[in-house]
mmCIF file of C-alpha atoms in Angstrom:
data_model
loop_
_atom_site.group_PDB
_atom_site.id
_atom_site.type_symbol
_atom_site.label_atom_id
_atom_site.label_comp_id
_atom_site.label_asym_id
_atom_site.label_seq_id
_atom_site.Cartn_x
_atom_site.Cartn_y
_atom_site.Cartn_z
ATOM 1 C CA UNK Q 311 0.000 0.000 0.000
ATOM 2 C CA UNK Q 312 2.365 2.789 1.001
ATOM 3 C CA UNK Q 313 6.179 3.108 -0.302
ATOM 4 C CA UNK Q 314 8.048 4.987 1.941
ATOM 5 C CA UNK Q 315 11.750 3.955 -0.424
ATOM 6 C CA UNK Q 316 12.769 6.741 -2.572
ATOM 7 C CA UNK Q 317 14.062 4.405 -5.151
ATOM 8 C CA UNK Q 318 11.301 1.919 -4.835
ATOM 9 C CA UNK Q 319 8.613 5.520 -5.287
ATOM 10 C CA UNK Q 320 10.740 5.993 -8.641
ATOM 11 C CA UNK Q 321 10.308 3.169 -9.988
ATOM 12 C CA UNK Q 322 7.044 2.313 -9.226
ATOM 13 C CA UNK Q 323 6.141 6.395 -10.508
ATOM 14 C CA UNK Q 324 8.209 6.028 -14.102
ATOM 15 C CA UNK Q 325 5.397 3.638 -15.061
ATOM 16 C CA UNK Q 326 2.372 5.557 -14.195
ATOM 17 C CA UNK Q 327 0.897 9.028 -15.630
ATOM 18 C CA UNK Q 328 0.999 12.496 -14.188
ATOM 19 C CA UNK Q 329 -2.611 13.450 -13.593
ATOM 20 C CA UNK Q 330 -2.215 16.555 -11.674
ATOM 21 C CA UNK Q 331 0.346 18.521 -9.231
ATOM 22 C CA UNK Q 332 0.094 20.849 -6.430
ATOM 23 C CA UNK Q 333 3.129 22.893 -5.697
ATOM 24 C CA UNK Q 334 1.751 24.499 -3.068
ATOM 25 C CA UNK Q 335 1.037 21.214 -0.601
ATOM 26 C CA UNK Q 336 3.555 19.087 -2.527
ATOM 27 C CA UNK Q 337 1.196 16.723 -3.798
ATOM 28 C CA UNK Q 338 1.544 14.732 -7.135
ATOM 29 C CA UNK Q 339 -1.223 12.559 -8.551
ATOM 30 C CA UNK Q 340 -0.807 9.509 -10.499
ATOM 31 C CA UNK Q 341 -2.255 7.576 -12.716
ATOM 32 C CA UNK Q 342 -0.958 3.484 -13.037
ATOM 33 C CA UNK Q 343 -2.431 2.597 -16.733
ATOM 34 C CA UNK Q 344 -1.816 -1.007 -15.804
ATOM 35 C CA UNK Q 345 -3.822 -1.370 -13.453
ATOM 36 C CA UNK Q 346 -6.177 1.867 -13.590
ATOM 37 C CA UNK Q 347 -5.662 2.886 -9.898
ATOM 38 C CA UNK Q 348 -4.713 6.432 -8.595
ATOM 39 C CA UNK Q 349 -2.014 7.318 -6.854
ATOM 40 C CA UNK Q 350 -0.821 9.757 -4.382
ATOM 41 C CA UNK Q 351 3.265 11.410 -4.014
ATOM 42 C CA UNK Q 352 2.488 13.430 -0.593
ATOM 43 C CA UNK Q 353 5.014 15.209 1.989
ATOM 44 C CA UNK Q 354 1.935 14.717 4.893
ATOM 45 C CA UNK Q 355 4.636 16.641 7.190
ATOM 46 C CA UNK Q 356 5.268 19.320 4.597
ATOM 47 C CA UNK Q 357 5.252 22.322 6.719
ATOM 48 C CA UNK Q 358 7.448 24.952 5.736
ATOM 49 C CA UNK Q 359 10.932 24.040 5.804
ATOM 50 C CA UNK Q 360 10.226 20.650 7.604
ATOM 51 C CA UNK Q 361 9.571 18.529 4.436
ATOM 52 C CA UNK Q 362 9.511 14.879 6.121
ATOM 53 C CA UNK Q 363 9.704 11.974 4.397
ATOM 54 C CA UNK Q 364 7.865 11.112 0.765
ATOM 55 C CA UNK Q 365 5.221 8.932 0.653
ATOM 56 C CA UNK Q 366 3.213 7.654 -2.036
ATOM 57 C CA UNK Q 367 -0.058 5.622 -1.916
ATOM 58 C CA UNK Q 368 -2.647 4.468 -3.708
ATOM 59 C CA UNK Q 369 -5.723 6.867 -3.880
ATOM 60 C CA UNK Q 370 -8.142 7.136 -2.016
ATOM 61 C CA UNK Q 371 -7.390 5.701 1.502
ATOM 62 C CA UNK Q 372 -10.539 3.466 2.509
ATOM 63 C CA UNK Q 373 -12.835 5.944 5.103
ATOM 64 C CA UNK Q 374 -13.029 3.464 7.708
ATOM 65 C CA UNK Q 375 -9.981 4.146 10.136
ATOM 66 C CA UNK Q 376 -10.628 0.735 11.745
ATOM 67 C CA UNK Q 377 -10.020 -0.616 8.258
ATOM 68 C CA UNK Q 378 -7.327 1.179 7.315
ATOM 69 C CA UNK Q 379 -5.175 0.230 10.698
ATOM 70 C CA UNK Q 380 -5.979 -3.697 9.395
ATOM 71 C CA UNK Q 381 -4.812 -3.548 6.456
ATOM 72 C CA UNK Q 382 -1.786 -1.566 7.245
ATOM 73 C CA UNK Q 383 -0.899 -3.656 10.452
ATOM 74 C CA UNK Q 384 -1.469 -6.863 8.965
ATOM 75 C CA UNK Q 385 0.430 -5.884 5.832
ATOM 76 C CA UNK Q 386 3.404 -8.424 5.245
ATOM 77 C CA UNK Q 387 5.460 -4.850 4.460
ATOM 78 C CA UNK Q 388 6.335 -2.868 7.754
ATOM 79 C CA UNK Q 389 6.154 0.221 5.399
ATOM 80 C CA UNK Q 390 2.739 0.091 5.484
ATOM 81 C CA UNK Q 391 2.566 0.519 9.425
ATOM 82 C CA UNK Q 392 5.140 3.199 8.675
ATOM 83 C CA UNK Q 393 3.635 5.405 6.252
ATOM 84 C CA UNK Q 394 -0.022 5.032 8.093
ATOM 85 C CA UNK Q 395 1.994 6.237 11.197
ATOM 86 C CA UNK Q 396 3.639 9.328 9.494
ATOM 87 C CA UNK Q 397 0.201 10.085 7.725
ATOM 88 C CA UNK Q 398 -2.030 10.104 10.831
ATOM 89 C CA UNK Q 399 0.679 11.586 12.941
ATOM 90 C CA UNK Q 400 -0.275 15.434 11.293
ATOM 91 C CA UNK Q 401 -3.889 14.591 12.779
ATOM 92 C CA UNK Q 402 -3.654 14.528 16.348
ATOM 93 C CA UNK Q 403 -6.765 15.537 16.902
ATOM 94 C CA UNK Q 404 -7.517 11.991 15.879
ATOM 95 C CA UNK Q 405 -5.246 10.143 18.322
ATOM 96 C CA UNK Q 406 -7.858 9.716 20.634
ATOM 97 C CA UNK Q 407 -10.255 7.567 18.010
ATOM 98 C CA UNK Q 408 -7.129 5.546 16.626
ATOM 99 C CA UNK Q 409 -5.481 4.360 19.947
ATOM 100 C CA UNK Q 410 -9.711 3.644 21.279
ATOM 101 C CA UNK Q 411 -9.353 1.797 17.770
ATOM 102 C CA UNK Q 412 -5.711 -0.001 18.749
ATOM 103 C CA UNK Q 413 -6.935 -0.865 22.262
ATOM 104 C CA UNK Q 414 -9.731 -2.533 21.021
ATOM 105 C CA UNK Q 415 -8.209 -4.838 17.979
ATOM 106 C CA UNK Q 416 -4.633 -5.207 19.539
ATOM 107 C CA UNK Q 417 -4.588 -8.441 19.679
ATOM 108 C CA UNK Q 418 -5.277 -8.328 15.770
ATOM 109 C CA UNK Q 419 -2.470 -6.515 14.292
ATOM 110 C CA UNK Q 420 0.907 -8.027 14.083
ATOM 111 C CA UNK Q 421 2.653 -6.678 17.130
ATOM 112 C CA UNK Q 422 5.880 -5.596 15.542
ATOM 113 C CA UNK Q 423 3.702 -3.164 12.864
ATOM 114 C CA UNK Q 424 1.527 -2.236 16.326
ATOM 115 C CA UNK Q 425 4.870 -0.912 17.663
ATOM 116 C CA UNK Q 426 6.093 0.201 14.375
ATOM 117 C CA UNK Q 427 3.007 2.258 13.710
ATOM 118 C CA UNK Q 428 2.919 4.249 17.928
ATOM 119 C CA UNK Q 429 6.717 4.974 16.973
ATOM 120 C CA UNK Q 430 5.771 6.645 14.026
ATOM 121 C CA UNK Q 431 2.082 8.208 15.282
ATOM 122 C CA UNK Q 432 4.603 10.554 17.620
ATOM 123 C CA UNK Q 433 1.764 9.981 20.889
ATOM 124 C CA UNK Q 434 5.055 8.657 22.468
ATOM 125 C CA UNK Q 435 6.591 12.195 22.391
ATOM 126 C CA UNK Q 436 3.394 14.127 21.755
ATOM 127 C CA UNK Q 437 4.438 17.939 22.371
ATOM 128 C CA UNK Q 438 7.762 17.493 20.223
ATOM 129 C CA UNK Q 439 5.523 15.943 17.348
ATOM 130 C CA UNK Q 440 3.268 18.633 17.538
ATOM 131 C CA UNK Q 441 6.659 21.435 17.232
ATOM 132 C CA UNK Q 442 7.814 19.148 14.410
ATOM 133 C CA UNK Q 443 4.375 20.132 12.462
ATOM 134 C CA UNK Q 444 4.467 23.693 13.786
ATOM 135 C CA UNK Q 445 1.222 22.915 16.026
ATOM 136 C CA UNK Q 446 0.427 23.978 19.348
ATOM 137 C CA UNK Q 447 -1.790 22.081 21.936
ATOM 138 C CA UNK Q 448 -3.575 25.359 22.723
ATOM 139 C CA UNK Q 449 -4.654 25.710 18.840
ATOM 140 C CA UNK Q 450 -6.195 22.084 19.119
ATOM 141 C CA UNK Q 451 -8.078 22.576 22.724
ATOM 142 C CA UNK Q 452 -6.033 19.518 23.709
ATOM 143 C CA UNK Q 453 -4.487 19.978 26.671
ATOM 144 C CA UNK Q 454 -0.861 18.446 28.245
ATOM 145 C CA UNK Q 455 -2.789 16.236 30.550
ATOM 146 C CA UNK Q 456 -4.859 14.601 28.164
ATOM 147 C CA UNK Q 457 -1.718 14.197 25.800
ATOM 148 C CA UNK Q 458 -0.135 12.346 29.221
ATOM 149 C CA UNK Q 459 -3.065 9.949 29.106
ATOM 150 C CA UNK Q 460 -2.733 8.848 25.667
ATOM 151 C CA UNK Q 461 0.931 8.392 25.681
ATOM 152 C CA UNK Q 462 0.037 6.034 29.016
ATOM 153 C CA UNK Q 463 -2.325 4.474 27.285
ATOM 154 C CA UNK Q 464 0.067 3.759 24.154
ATOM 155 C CA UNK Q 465 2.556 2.415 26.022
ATOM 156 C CA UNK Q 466 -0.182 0.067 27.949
ATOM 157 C CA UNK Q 467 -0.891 -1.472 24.540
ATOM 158 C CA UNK Q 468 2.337 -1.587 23.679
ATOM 159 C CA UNK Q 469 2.631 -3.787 26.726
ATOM 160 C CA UNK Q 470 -0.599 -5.519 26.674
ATOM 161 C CA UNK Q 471 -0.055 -7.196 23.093
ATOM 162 C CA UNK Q 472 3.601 -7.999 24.076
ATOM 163 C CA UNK Q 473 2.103 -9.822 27.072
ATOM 164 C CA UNK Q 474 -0.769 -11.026 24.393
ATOM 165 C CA UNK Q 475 -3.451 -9.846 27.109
#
């Protein structure tokens, strides 16, 4: 689903059509005439002069959150759990619903791409994620207590699916 490889992106992109660009957000759209899917080239931490890493991904992303977190931590690639982590790690206003989500199915995912994917999310270092997108827990009505519990609560599944409670 997601390659996070620069070479891999290149090769997989030098088969596939240019549909449309965005210089402004960095994001490239692609189509794969093979196949007939749509693809995505996206910098989801592109904030000023803090790029972050490439990804690109097929187009659109399925709506379902729960859905998404299977596929992507049940993928035989750890990229997957990588580039879903880096993606929903620019939406923590969301971090609530996905770790309700990863308490709830841990015992589902593969465990290494459950840890792989809270590495990536940032809730383990919340306030220096947020300064790494140039957000502030004020702007999001979030406050550093809540961001306390959910880093807890990371770390407990963390622990809980090592333990395979």
């Amino acid at each position: 689903m997601y390659i996070i490889n620069n070479k891999r992106q290149i090769e997989r992109i030098k088969d596939m059509v240019t549909v449309r660009k965005n210089m402004d957000t960095y994001e490239v759209f692609y189509h794969d005439p093979s196949t007939g899917e749509l693809w995505k080239s996206f910098f989801p931490r592109g904030y000023k002069k803090h790029q972050g890493p490439k990804l690109l991904r097929p187009e659109p992303l399925p709506d379902n959150l729960e859905l998404q977190l299977e596929i992507c931590l049940n993928s035989p690639d750890d990229s997957d759990a990588i580039g879903l982590g880096i993606e929903c790690s620019v939406k923590p206003e969301k971090w609530e619903e996905i770790i309700e989500i990863l308490d709830k199915n841990r015992k589902k995912y593969l465990r290494s791409h459950l840890n792989t994917f809270i590495k990536h999310l940032g809730i383990l270092s919340p306030i220096e994620s947020l300064k790494e997108i140039e957000l502030h827990p004020e702007d999001l009505k979030i406050d550093e207590e809540k961001f306390t519990a959910l880093k807890k609560r990371a770390k407990r599944i963390k622990l809980k699916r090592f333990f395979r409670i």
